[in-house]
Structures are given as structure tokens and as C-alpha cells.
PDB file of C-alpha atoms in Angstrom:
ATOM      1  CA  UNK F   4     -60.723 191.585  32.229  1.00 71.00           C
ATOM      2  CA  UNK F   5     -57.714 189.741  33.179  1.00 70.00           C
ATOM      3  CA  UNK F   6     -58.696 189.742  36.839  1.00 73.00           C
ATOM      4  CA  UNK F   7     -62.590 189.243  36.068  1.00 65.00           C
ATOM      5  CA  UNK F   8     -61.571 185.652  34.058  1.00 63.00           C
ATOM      6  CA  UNK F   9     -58.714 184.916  36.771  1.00 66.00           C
ATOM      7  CA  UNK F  10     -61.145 185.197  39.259  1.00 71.00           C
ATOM      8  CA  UNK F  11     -64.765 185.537  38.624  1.00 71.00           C
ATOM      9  CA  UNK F  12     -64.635 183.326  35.769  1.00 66.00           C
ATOM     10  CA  UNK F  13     -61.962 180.658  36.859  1.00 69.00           C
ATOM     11  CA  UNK F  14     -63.296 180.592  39.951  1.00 71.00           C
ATOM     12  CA  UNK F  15     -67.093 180.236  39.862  1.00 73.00           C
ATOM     13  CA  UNK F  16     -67.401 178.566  36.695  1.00 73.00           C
ATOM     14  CA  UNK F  17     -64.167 176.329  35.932  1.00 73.00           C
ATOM     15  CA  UNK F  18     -63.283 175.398  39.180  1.00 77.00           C
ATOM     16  CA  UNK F  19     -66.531 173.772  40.161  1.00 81.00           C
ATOM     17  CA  UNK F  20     -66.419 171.931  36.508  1.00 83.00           C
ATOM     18  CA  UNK F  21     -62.995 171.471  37.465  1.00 85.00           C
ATOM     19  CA  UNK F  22     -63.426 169.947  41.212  1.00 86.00           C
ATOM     20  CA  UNK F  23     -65.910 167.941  39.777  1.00 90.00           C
ATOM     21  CA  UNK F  24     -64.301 166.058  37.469  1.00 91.00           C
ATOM     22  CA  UNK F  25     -61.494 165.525  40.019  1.00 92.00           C
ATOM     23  CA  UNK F  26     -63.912 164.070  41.995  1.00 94.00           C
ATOM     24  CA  UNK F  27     -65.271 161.431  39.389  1.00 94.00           C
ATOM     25  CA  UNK F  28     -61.826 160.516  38.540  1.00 95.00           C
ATOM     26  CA  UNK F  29     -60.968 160.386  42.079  1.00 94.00           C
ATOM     27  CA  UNK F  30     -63.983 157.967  42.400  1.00 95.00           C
ATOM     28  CA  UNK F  31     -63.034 156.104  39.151  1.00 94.00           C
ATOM     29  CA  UNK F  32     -59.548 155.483  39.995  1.00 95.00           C
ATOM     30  CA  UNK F  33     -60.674 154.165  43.855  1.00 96.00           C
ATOM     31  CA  UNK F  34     -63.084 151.871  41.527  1.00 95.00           C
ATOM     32  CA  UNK F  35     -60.351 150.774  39.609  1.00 96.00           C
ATOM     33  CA  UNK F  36     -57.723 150.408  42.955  1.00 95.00           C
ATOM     34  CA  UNK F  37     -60.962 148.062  43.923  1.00 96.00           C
ATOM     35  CA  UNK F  38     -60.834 146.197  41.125  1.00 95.00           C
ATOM     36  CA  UNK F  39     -57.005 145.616  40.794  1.00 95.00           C
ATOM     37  CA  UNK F  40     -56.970 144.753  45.017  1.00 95.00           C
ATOM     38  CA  UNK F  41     -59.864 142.148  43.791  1.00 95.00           C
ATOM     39  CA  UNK F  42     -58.304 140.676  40.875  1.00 95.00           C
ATOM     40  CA  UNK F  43     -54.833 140.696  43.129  1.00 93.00           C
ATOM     41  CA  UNK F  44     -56.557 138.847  45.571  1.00 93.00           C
ATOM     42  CA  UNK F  45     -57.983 136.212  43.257  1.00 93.00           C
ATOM     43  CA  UNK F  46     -54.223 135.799  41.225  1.00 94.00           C
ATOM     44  CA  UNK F  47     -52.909 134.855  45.041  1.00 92.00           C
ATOM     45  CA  UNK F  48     -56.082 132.645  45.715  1.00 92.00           C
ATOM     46  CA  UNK F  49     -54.905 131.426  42.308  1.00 93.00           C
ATOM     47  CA  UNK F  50     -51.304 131.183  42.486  1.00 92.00           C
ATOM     48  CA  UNK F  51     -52.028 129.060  45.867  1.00 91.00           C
ATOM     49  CA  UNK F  52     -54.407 126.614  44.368  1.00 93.00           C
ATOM     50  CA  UNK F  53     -51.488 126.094  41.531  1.00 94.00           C
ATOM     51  CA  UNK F  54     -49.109 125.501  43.680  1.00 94.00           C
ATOM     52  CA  UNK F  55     -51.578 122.974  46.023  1.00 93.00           C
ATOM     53  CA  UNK F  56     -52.121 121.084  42.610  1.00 94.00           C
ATOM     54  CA  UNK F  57     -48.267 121.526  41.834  1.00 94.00           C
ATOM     55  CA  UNK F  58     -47.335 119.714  44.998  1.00 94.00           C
ATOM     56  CA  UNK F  59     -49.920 116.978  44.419  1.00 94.00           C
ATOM     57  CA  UNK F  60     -49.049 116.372  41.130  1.00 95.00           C
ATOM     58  CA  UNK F  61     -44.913 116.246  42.454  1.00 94.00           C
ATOM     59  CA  UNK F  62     -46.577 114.102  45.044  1.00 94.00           C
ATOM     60  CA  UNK F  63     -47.867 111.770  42.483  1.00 95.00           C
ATOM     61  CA  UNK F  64     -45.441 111.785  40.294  1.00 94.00           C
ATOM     62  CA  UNK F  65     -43.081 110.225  42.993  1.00 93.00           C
ATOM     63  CA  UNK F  66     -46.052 107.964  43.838  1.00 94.00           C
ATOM     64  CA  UNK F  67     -45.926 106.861  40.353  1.00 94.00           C
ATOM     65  CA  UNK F  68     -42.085 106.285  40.595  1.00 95.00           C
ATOM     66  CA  UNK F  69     -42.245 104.349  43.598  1.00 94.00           C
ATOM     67  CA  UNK F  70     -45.122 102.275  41.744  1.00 95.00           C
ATOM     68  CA  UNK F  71     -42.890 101.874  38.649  1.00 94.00           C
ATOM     69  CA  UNK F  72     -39.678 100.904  40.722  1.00 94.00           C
ATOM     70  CA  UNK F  73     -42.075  97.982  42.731  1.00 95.00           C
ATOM     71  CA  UNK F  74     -43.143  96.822  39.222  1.00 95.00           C
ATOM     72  CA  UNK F  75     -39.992  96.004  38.182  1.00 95.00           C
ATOM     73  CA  UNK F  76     -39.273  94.485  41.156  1.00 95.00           C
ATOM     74  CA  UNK F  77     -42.206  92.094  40.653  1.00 95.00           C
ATOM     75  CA  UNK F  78     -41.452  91.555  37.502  1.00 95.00           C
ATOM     76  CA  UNK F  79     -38.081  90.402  38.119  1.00 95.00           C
ATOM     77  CA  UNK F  80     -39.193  88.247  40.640  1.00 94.00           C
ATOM     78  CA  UNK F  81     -41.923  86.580  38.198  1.00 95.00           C
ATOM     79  CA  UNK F  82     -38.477  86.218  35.817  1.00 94.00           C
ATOM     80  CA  UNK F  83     -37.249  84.182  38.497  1.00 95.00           C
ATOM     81  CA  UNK F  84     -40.695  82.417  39.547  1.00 95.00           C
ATOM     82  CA  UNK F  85     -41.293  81.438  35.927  1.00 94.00           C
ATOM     83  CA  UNK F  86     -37.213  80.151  35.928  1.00 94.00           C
ATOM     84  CA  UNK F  87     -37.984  78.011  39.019  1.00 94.00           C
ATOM     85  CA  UNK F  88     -41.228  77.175  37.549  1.00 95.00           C
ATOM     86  CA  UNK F  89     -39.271  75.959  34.518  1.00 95.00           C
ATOM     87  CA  UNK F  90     -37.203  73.997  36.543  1.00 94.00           C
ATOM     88  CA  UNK F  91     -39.758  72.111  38.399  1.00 95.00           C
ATOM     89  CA  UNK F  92     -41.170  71.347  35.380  1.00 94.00           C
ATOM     90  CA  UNK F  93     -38.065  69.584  34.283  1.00 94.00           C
ATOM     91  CA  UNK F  94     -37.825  67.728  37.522  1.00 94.00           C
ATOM     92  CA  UNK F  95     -41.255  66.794  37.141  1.00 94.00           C
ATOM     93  CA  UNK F  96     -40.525  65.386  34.131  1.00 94.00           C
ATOM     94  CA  UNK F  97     -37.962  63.205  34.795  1.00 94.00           C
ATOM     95  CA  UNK F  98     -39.451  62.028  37.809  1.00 95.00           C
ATOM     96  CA  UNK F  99     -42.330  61.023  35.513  1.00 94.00           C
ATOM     97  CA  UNK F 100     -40.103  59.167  33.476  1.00 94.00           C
ATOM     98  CA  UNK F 101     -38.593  57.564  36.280  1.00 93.00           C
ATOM     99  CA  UNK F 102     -41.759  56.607  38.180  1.00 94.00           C
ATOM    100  CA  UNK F 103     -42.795  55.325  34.381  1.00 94.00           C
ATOM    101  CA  UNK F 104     -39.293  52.933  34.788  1.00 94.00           C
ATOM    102  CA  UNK F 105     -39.916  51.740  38.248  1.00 94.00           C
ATOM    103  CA  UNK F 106     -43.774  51.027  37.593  1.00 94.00           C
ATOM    104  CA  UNK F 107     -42.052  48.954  34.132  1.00 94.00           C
ATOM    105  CA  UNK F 108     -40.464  47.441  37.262  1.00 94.00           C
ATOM    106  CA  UNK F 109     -42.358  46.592  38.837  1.00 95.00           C
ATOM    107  CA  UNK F 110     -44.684  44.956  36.412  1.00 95.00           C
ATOM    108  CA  UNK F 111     -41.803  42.733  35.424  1.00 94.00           C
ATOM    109  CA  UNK F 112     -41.198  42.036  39.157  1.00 94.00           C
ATOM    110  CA  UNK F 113     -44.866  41.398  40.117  1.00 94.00           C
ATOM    111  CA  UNK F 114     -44.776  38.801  36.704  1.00 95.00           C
ATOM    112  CA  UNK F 115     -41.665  37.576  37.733  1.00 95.00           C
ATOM    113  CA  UNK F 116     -43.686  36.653  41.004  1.00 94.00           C
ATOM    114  CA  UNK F 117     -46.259  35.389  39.563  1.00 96.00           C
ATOM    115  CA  UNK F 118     -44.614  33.134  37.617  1.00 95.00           C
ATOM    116  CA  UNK F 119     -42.846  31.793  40.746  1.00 95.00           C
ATOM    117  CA  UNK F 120     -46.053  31.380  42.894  1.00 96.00           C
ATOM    118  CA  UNK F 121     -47.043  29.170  39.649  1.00 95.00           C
ATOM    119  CA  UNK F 122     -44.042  27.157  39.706  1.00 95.00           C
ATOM    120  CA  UNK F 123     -44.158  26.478  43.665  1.00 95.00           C
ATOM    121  CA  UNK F 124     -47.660  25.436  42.996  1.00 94.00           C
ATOM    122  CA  UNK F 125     -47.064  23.272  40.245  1.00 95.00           C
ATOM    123  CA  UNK F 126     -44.409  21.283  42.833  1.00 95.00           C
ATOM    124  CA  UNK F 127     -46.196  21.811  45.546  1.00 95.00           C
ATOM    125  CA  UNK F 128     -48.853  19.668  43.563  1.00 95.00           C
ATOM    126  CA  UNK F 129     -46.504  17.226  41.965  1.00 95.00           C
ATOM    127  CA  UNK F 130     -45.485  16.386  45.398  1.00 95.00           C
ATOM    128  CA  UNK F 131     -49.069  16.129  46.771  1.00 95.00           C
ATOM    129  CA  UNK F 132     -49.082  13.746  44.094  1.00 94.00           C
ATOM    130  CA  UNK F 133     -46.039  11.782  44.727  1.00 93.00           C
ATOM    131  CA  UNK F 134     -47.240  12.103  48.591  1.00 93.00           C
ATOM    132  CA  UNK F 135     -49.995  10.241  47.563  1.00 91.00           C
ATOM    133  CA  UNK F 136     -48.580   7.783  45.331  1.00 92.00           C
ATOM    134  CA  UNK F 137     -46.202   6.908  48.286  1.00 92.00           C
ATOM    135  CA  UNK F 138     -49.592   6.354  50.610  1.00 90.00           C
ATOM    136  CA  UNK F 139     -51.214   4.225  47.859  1.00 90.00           C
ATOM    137  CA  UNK F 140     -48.491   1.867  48.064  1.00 89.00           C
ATOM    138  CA  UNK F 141     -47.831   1.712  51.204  1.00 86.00           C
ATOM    139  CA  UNK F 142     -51.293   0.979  52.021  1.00 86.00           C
ATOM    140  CA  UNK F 143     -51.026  -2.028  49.230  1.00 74.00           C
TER     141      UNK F 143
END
């Protein structure tokens, strides 16, 4: 009996059932080695594009500092613009108030003229009239 099931029965009727299942799990598992060399595959593809996007996002990032560095740059120098700026205005003004002096100025001067041309005229014509005072009695 021993020998019958060790051999007759063992080996006709287990060890096909046996071989068989080997054989799906075999076929299973190489599924499954499939699957795990895919999903490898797409964790690398993965893992690359991450690191791609970690670069540009360094790359950026130092973009972004450079940026922030040349903003403050400009914004000193608009400090200093807006100082000058300040400045000028200043000057302006006192130029303003002294063109407002000199054109006072020359008002006064340019009445002061005026008043001079009057005078000369007003001799000038007293002595036409003493010229011809002179003439009417010389001619008498």
C-alpha cells in the first residue's frame, strides 16, 4: 500500500496536480516580476522627471534671487534719484525766487529808464524852446 500511494498514487495523480500548480505560480510570479520591472521602470521615469523639475525649480529659485538682489539695487538707486530729484527741486526753487528778484529788477530799472528818457525829453524840449526864443529875438 505504502509503495502503491508512493508511487502509483503520488505519482500519477499528485504530481501532475502538483506540476501544475507549479506551473501557474511559476507563470503568476513571472506576471508579477513583469509588473514590478514595469512599475520600476516608471518610479525611474519618475524619479527623473522630479529631479528635471527639482533642478528647474533650483534654477528659478536663483533666478528669483538674482531678480530680488537687482530690485534692490533699483530701488536704491530710485532712493537716490528721488534725493537728487529733491534737490533740484530746491534749486529750482530758489532760482525761481531769484529770477522773481532780478525781473523786480528789472522793472524798477526799465522805470528808472523811463523816467529818464522823460526827463531828457522834457529838456530836450525846454531847450527847443529856449532855441527858439533865442531865434525870435534875434530875428527882431
Amino acid at each position: 500500500m505504502r509503495e502503491y500511494l508512493k508511487d502509483e498514487f503520488f505519482m500519477q495523480c499528485l504530481k501532475p496536480t502538483l506540476d501544475e500548480n507549479q506551473k501557474q505560480i511559476s507563470e503568476e510570479t513571472k506576471i508579477i516580476e513583469n509588473k514590478i520591472e514595469v512599475i520600476s521602470e516608471e518610479v525611474k521615469a519618475t524619479s527623473g522627471e522630479v529631479k528635471a523639475v527639482s533642478e528647474k525649480v533650483e534654477a528659478v529659485s536663483g533666478e528669483l534671487k538674482v531678480v530680488s538682489c537687482e530690485v534692490k539695487v533699483v530701488s536704491e538707486e530710485v532712493k537716490v534719484v528721488s534725493g537728487e530729484v529733491k534737490v533740484v527741486s530746491e534749486e529750482v526753487k530758489v532760482v525761481s525766487g531769484e529770477v522773481k528778484v532780478v525781473s523786480e529788477e528789472v522793472k524798477t530799472s526799465m522805470n528808472d529808464f523811463k523816467n529818464r528818457v522823460e526827463d531828457m525829453e522834457n529838456k530836450i524840449s525846454n531847450i527847443q524852446a529856449s532855441i527858439e526864443l533865442v531865434l525870435k529875438i534875434l530875428n527882431k
